[in-house]
Coordinates of C-alpha atoms in Angstrom, one line a residue:
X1 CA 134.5 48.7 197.3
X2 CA 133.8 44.9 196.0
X3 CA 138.1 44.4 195.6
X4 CA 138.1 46.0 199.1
X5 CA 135.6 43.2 200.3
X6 CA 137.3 40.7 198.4
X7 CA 140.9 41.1 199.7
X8 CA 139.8 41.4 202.8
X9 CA 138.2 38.3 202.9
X10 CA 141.2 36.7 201.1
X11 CA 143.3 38.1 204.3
X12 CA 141.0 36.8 206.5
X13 CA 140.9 33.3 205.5
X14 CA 144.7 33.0 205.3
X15 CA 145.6 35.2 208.7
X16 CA 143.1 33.7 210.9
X17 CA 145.1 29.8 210.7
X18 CA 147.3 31.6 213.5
X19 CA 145.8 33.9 215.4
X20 CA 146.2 32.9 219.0
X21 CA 149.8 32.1 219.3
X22 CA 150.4 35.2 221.2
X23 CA 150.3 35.4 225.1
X24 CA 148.3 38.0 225.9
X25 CA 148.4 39.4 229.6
X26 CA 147.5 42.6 230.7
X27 CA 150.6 43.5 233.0
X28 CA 152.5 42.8 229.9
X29 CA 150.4 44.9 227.0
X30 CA 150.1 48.1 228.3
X31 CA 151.1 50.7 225.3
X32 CA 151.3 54.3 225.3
X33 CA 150.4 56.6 222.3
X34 CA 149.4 59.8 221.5
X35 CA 148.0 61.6 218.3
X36 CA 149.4 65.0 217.9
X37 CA 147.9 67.3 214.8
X38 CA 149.5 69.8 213.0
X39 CA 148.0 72.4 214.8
X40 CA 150.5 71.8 217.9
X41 CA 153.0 71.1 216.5
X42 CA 156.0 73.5 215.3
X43 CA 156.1 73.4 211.9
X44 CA 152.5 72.0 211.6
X45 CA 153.2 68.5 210.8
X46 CA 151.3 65.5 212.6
X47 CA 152.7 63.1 214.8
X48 CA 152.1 59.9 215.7
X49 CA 153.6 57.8 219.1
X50 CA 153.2 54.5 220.4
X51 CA 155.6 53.1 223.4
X52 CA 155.2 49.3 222.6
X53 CA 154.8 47.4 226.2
X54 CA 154.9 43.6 225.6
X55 CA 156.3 40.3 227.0
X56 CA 158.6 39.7 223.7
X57 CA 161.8 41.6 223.5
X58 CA 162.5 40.2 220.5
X59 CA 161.5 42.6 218.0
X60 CA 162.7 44.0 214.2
X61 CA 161.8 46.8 211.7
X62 CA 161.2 45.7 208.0
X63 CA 160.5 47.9 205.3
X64 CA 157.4 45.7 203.3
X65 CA 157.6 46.4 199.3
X66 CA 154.4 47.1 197.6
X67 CA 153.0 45.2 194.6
X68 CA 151.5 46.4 191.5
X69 CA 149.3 44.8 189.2
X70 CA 146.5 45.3 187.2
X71 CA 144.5 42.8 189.9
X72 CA 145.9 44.6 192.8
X73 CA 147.6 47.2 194.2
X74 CA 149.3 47.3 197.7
X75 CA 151.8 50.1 199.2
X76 CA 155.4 49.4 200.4
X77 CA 155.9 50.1 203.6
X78 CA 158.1 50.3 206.9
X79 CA 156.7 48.8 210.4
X80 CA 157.2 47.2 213.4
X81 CA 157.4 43.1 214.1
X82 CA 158.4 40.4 215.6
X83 CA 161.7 38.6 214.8
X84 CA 160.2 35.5 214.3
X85 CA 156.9 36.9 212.1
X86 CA 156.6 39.0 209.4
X87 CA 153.4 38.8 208.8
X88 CA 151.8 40.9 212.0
X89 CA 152.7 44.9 212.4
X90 CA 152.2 47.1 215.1
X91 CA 153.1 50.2 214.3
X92 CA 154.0 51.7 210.6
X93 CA 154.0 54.1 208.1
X94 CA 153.5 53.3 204.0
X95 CA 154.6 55.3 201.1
X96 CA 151.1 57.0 200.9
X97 CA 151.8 59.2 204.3
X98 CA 149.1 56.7 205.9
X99 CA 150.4 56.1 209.6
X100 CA 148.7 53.9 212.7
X101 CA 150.0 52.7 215.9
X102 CA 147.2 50.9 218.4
X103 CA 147.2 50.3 222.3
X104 CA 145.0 47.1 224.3
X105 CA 141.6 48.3 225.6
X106 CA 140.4 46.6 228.7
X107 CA 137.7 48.7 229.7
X108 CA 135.3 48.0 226.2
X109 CA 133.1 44.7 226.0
X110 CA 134.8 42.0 224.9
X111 CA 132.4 39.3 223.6
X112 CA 134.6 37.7 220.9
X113 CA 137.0 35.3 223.6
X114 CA 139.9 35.1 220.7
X115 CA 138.4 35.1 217.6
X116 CA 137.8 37.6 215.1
X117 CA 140.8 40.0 213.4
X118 CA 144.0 40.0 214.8
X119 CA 145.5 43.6 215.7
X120 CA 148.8 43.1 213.9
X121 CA 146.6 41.8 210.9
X122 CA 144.7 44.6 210.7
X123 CA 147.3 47.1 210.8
X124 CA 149.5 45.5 208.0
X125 CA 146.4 45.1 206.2
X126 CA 145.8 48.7 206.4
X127 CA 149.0 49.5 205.8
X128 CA 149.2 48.2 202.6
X129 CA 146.0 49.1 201.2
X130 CA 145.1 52.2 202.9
X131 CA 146.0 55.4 201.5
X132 CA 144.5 57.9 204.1
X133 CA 141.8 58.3 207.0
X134 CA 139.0 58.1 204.7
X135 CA 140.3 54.6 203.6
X136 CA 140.9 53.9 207.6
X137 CA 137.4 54.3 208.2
X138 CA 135.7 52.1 205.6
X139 CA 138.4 49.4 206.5
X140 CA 137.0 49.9 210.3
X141 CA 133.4 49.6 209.1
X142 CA 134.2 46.1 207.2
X143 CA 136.0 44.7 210.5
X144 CA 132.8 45.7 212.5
X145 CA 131.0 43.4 210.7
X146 CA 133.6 40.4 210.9
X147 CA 134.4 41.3 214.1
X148 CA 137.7 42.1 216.1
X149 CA 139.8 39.9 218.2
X150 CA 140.1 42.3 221.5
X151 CA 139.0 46.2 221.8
X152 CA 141.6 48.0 220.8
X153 CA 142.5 51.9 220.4
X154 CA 144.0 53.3 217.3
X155 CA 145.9 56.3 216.6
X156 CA 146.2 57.1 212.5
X157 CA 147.4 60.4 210.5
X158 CA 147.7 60.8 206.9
X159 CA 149.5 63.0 204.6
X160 CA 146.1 65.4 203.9
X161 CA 146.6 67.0 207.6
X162 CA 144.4 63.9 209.1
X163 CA 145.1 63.1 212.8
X164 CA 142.3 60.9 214.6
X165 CA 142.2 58.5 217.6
X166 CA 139.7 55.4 217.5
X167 CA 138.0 53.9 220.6
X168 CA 137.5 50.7 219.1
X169 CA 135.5 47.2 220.8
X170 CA 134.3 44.1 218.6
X171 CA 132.4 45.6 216.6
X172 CA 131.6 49.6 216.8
X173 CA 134.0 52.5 217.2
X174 CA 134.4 56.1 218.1
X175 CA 136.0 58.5 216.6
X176 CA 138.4 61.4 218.1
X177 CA 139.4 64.2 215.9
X178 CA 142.8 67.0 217.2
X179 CA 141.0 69.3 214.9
X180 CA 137.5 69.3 217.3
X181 CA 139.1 71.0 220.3
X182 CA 136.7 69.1 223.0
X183 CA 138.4 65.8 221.8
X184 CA 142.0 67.0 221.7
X185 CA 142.8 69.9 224.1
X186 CA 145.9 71.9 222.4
X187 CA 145.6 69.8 219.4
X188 CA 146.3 66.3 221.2
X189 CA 145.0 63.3 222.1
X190 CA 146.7 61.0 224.6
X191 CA 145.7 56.7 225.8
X192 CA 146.8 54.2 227.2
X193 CA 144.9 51.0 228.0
X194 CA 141.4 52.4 228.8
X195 CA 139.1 54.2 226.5
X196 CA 137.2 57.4 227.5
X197 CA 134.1 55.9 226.3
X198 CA 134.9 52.5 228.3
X199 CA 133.6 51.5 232.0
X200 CA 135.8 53.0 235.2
X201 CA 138.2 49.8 234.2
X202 CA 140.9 52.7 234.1
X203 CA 144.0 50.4 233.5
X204 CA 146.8 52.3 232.3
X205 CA 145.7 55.6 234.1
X206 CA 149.1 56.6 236.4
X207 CA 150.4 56.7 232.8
X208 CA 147.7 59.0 230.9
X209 CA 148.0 61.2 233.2
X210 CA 151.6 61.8 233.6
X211 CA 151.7 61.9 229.7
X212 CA 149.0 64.2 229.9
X213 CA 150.9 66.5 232.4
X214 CA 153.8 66.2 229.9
X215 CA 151.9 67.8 227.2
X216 CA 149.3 70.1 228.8
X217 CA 151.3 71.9 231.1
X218 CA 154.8 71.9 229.7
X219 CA 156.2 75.4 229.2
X220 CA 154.5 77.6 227.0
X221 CA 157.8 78.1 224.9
X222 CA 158.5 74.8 224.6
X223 CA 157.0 73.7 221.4
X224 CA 156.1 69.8 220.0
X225 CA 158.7 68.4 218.2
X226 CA 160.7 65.6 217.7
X227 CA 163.6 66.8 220.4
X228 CA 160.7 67.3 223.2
X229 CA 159.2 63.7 222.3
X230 CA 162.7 62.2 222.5
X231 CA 164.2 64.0 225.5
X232 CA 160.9 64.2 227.4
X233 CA 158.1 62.2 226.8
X234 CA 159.4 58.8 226.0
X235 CA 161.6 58.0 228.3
X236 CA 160.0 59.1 231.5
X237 CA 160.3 57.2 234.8
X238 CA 158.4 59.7 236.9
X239 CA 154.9 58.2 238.6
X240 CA 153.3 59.2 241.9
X241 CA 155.5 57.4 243.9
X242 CA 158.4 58.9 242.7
X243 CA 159.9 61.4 240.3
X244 CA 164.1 61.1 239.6
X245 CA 164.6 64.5 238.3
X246 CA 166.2 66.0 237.0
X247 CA 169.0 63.3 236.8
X248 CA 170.9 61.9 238.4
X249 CA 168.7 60.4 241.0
X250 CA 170.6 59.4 244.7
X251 CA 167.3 59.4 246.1
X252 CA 165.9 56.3 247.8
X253 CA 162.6 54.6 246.8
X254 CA 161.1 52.4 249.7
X255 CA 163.8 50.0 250.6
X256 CA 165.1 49.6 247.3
X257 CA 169.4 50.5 246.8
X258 CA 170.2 54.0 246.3
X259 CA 169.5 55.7 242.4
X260 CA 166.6 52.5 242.0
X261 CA 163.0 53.3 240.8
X262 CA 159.9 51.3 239.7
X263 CA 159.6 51.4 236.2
X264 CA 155.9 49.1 236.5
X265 CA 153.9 52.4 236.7
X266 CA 155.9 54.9 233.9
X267 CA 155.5 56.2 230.5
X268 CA 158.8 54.1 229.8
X269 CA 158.1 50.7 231.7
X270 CA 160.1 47.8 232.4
X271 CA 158.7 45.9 229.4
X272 CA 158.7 48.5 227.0
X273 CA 160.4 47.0 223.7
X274 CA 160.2 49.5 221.1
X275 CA 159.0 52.9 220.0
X276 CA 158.0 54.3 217.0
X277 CA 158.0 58.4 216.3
X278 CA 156.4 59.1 213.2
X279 CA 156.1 62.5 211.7
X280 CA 153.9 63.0 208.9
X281 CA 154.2 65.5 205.4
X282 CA 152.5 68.9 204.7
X283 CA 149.5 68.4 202.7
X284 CA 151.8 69.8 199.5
X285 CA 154.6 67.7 200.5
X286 CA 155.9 64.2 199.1
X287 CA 154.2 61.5 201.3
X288 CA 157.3 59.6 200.8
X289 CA 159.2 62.3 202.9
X290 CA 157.5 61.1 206.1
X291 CA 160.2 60.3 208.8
X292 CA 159.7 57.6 211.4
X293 CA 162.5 57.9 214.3
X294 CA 162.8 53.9 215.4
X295 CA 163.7 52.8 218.7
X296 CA 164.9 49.4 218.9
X297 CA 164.5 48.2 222.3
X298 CA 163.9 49.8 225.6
X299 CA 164.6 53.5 225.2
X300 CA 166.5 54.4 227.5
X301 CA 169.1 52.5 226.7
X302 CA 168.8 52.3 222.4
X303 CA 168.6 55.6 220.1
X304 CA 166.3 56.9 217.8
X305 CA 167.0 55.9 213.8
X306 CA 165.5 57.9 211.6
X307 CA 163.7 56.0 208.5
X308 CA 161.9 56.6 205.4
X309 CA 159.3 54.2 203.5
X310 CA 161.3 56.3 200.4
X311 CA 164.7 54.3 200.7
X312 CA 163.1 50.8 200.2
X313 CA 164.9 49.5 203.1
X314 CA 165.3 49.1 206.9
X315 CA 168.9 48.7 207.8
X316 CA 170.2 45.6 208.9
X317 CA 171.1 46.6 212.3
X318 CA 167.0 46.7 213.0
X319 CA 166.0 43.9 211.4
X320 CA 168.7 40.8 211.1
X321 CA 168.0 37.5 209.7
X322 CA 167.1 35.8 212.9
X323 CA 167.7 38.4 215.5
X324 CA 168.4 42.4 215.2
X325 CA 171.8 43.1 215.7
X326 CA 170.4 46.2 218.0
X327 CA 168.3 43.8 219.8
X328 CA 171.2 41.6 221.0
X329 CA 173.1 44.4 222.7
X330 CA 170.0 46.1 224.5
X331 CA 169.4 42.5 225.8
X332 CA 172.6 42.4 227.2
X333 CA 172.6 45.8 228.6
X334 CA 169.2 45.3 230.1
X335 CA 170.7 42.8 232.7
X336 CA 172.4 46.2 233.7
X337 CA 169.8 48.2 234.0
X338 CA 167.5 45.9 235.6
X339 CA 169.8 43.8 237.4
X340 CA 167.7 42.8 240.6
X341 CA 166.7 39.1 239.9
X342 CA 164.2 40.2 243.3
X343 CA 162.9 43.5 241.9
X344 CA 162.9 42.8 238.1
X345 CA 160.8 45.7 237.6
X346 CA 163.4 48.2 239.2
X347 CA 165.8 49.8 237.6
X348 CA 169.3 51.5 238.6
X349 CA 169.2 54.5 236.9
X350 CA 172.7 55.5 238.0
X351 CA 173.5 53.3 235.0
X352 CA 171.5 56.2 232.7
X353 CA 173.8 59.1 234.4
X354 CA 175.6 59.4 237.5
X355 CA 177.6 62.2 239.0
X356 CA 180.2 62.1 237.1
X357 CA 178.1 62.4 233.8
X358 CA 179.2 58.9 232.9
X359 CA 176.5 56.3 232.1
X360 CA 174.1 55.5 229.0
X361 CA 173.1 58.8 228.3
X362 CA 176.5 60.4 228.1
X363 CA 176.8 58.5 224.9
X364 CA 173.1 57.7 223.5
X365 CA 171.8 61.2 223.8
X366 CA 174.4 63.0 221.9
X367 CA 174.2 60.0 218.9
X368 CA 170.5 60.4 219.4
X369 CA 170.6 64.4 218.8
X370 CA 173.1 64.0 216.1
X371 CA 170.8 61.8 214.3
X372 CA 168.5 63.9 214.3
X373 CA 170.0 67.0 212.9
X374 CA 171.2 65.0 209.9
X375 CA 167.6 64.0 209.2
X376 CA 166.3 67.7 209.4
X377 CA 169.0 68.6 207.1
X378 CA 168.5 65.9 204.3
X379 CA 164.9 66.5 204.9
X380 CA 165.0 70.2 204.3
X381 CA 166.8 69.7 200.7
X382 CA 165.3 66.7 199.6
X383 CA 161.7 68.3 200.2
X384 CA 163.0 71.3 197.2
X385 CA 163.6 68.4 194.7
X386 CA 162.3 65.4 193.5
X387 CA 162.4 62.5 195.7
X388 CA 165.8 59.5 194.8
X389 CA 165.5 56.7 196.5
X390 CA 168.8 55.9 196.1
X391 CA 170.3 59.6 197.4
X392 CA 167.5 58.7 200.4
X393 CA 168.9 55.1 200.8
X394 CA 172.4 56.2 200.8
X395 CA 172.0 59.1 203.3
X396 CA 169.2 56.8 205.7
X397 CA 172.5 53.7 206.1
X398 CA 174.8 56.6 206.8
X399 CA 173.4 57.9 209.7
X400 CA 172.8 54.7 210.6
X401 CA 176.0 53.3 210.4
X402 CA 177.2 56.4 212.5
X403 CA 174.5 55.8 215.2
X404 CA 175.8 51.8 215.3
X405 CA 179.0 52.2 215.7
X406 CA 178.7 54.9 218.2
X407 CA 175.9 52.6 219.7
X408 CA 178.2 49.7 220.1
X409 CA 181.3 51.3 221.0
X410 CA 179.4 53.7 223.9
X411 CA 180.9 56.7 222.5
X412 CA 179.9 59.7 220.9
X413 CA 183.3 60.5 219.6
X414 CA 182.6 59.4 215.9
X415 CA 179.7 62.2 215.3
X416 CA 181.9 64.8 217.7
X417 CA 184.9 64.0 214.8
X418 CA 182.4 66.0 212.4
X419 CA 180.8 68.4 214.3
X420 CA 181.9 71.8 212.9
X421 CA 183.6 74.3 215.5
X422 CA 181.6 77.7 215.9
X423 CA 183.3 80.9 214.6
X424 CA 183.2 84.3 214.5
X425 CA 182.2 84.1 210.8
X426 CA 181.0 81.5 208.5
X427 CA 183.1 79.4 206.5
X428 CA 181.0 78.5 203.1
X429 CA 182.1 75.0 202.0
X430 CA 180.4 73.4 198.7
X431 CA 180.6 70.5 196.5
X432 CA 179.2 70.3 193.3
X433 CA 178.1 67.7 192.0
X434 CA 176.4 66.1 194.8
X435 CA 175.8 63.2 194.8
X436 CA 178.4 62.3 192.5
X437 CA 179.9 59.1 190.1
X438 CA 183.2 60.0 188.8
X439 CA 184.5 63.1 190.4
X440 CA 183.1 66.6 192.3
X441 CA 184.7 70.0 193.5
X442 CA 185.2 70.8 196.1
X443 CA 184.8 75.0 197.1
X444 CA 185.9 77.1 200.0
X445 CA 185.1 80.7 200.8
X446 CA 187.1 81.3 203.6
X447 CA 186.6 85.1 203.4
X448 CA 189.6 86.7 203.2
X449 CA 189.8 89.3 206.3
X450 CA 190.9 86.9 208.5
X451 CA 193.9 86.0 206.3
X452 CA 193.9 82.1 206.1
X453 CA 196.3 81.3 203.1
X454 CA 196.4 77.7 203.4
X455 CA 194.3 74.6 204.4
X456 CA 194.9 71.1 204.3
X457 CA 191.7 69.1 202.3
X458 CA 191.1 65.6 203.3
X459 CA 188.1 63.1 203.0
X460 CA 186.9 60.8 205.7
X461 CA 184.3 58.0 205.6
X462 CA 181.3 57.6 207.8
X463 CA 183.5 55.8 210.4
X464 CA 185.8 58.6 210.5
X465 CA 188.4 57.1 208.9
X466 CA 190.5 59.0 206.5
X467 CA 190.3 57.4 203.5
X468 CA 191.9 60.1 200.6
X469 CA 194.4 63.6 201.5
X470 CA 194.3 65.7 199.3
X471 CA 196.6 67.8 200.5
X472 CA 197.3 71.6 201.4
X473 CA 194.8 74.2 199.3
X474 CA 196.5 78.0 198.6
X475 CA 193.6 80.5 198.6
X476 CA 193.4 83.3 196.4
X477 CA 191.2 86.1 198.5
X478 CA 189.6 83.5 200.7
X479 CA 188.9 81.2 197.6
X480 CA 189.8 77.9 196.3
X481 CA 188.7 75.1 194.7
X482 CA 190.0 71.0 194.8
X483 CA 188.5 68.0 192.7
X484 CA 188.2 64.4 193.9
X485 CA 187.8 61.4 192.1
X486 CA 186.3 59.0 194.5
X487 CA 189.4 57.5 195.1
X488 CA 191.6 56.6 197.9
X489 CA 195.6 57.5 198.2
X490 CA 196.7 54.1 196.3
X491 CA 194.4 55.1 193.9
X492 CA 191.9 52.4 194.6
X493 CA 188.1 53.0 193.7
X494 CA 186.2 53.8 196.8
X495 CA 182.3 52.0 197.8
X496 CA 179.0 54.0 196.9
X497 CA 178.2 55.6 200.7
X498 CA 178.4 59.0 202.6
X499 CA 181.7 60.3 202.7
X500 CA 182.9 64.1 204.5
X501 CA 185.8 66.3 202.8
X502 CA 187.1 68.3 206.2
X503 CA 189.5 72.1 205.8
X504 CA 192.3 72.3 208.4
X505 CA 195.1 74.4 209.9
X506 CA 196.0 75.5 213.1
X507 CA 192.8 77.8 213.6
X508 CA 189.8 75.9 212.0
X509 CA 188.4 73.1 211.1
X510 CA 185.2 72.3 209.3
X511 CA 183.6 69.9 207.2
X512 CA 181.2 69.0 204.7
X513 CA 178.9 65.9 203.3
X514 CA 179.0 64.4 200.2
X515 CA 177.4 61.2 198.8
X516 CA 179.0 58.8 196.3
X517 CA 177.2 56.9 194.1
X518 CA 178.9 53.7 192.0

């Protein structure tokens, strides 16, 4: 408790030398989140949302390494900033499964006027020194005595089942547990900019309660999970003065053009820069196996990345030296979503999907899903085995990369290059070993009823480039086997990275994943 005390202190002193620098206005702070707790969702893990609402676009990831010494010990971790300061998070994850993401409160007392504890200094404190809700809490009790900046609500889950929401003011707070079913009906708890225990200041409310329609009264077989979050909650443009589904939208809103909406009143507003998905563990899971799904920018037009606090880095497309390479194509693109200089809150949503099924989502969704399926796959094997950072590294860049270059290029044709073609059987395809240094086999079991004979083997990089052939494969009963040796056709040495072997003739075509490791 006394190197608790002490620290804080310490972080006081040299946080509070720049505390005010941020403009602070409540049309442009106006956050969703929502604590959800293993009991809704489907494979009983927590999660944790915030849709970041603020004035600068100009935003990063960075993973934060931990230090440890016999004076002090502080936990790596992966959050949300902006570009220009590394100092202040707003949303993160750390390697002990401790998770928090906050939202402005205007409807507390607020007798502080700009001083006290900063909201992103608290949550990288926490972050780094908090190892679950029990931490949280004491931390909490400390700042109610020194006193917090603004009222704020914060929503926290930690990797022993813990999912709680905070109603926070200067210097007191309440506490709202999923697992007391008057504070979280069906397991979760939704805010925005107004606390329950606040005055009728409901800022924020056209919001809660389309996010709480979203959950309450969605369909009783559609479960929580990361797909329903993605394609459902966090990019929604319905209010009460208009709802655009299902896409696309050739309705009119007032006197605005054809296909326009509003986005001032939604769950995904105008001014919504990022959003962070994080997913917490199994209480008998690795804590480093949590998974945050990134979104760089406004939503609609950016795609989910997923990240683990495990690979001790945040790819360089989300953070940048200056500016996130992400960041400066969404800017771009914003200009065409929001291209009325005279309605700058409107947006065309005939850019997202038109008639035709051309637009933004033709591309971002299908990357986005993608994405997704390639986490839940490396999650289900590595959570069997002990956790490599470097396997975790290796496999976090390559979907990634895939996700960039499909993000750039507004295509989905390099992840539909891989996607394996259904058939009336399965094709078992192995490589052993995997990851590999200086050679693996490959092994096919083409099961021999359907009388393939030959297939062609050849290895592709994450781009989809073929990099190696190595040329056609006779199979004995449906069997064969081929080695590689990491190397390309002129014999040259191929990079560390994610690499896929792919079986073709004229009637199939599948493939497989591999990792190389120099």
């Amino acid at each position: 408790m006394r190197c608790l005390i002490a620290s804080l202190i310490v972080f006081i002193i040299i946080t509070s030398q720049d505390n005010n620098w941020f403009y602070n206005s409540r049309d442009d702070n106006e956050c969703t989140i929502a604590v959800i707790g293993g009991s809704a969702t489907v494979d009983g893990r927590p999660i944790l949302w915030k849709n970041r609402d603020v004035r600068n676009a100009d935003q990063k990831y960075l993973y934060i390494p931990g230090c440890y010494t016999e004076q002090e010990t502080t936990f790596a971790y992966i959050g949300n900033f902006y570009a220009d300061d590394s100092t202040r998070c707003f949303m993160g994850i750390n390697e002990c499964g401790f998770a928090v993401v906050n939202a402005n409160c205007y409807n507390l007392p607020d007798s502080l006027n700009n001083e006290g504890l900063d909201d992103g200094d608290i949550m990288h404190w926490a972050l780094q020194r908090c190892r679950d809700i029990t931490d949280w809490e004491m931390f909490l009790d400390l700042t109610n005595e020194l006193g917090r900046e603004d009222p704020w609500i914060f929503g926290v889950i930690d990797s022993y089942g813990g999912a709680v929401l905070y109603e926070c003011g200067n210097f007191s707070w309440i506490k709202y547990d999923t697992k007391i079913p008057a504070n979280a009906p069906d397991g979760v708890i939704v805010r925005t900019t107004f606390a329950l225990s606040g005055n009728d200041d409901v800022e924020g409310i056209e919001r809660y309660k389309r996010a709480c329609h979203l959950f309450y009264n969605r369909p009783a077989f559609r479960p929580i999970d990361i797909k329903y979050f993605l394609q459902t909650i966090i990019r929604d443009f319905a209010c009460d003065m208009c709802n655009p589904y299902p896409l696309p939208y050739y309705g009119q809103m007032g006197d605005l053009p054809v296909g326009f909406i509003d986005a001032l009143y939604t769950i995904n507003r105008y001014k919504t820069r990022s959003c962070s998905l994080i997913r917490g563990v199994l209480e008998d899971e690795n804590p480093k196996l949590a998974t945050t799904f990134a979104i760089l920018g406004q939503p609609a037009l950016s795609i989910a990345i997923p990240l683990w606090v495990a690979s001790g880095e945040v790819p360089i497309y989300l953070n940048g030296e200056q500016h996130a390479p992400w960041y400066d194509i969404i800017s771009e693109r914003m200009k065409l979503l929001y291209p009325l200089k005279e309605h700058p809150t409107c947006m065309n949503t005939l850019y997202l999907l038109d008639s035709t099924g051309a637009g933004v989502y033709s591309y971002t969704l299908p990357l986005e899903d993608w994405g997704v399926r390639q986490a839940e796959q490396n999650l289900r094997s590595w959570r069997n085995q002990i956790v490599n950072p470097g396997i975790i590294r290796s496999a976090q860049m390559g979907i990634c990369e895939a996700l960039w270059q499909g993000f750039v290029n507004e295509s989905d044709s390099i992840i539909r290059a891989f996607e394996v073609k259904e058939a009336a059987f399965e094709y078992r395809l192995s490589n052993y070993p995997n990851p590999f240094n200086v050679s693996t086999t490959i092994y096919l079991d083409l099961n021999d009823r359907d009388n393939i004979n030959t297939v062609s083997v050849n290895i592709y990089n994450i781009l989809g480039q073929k990099v190696a052939g190595l040329g056609e494969v006779d199979l004995y009963n449906g069997y064969a086997s081929v080695t590689w040796n990491g190397c390309d056709d002129s014999g040259m040495l191929l990079a560390s990275g994610v690499y896929f072997y792919c079986i073709e003739n004229p009637r199939i075509r599948k493939t497989g994943k591999m990792i190389l490791l120099r």
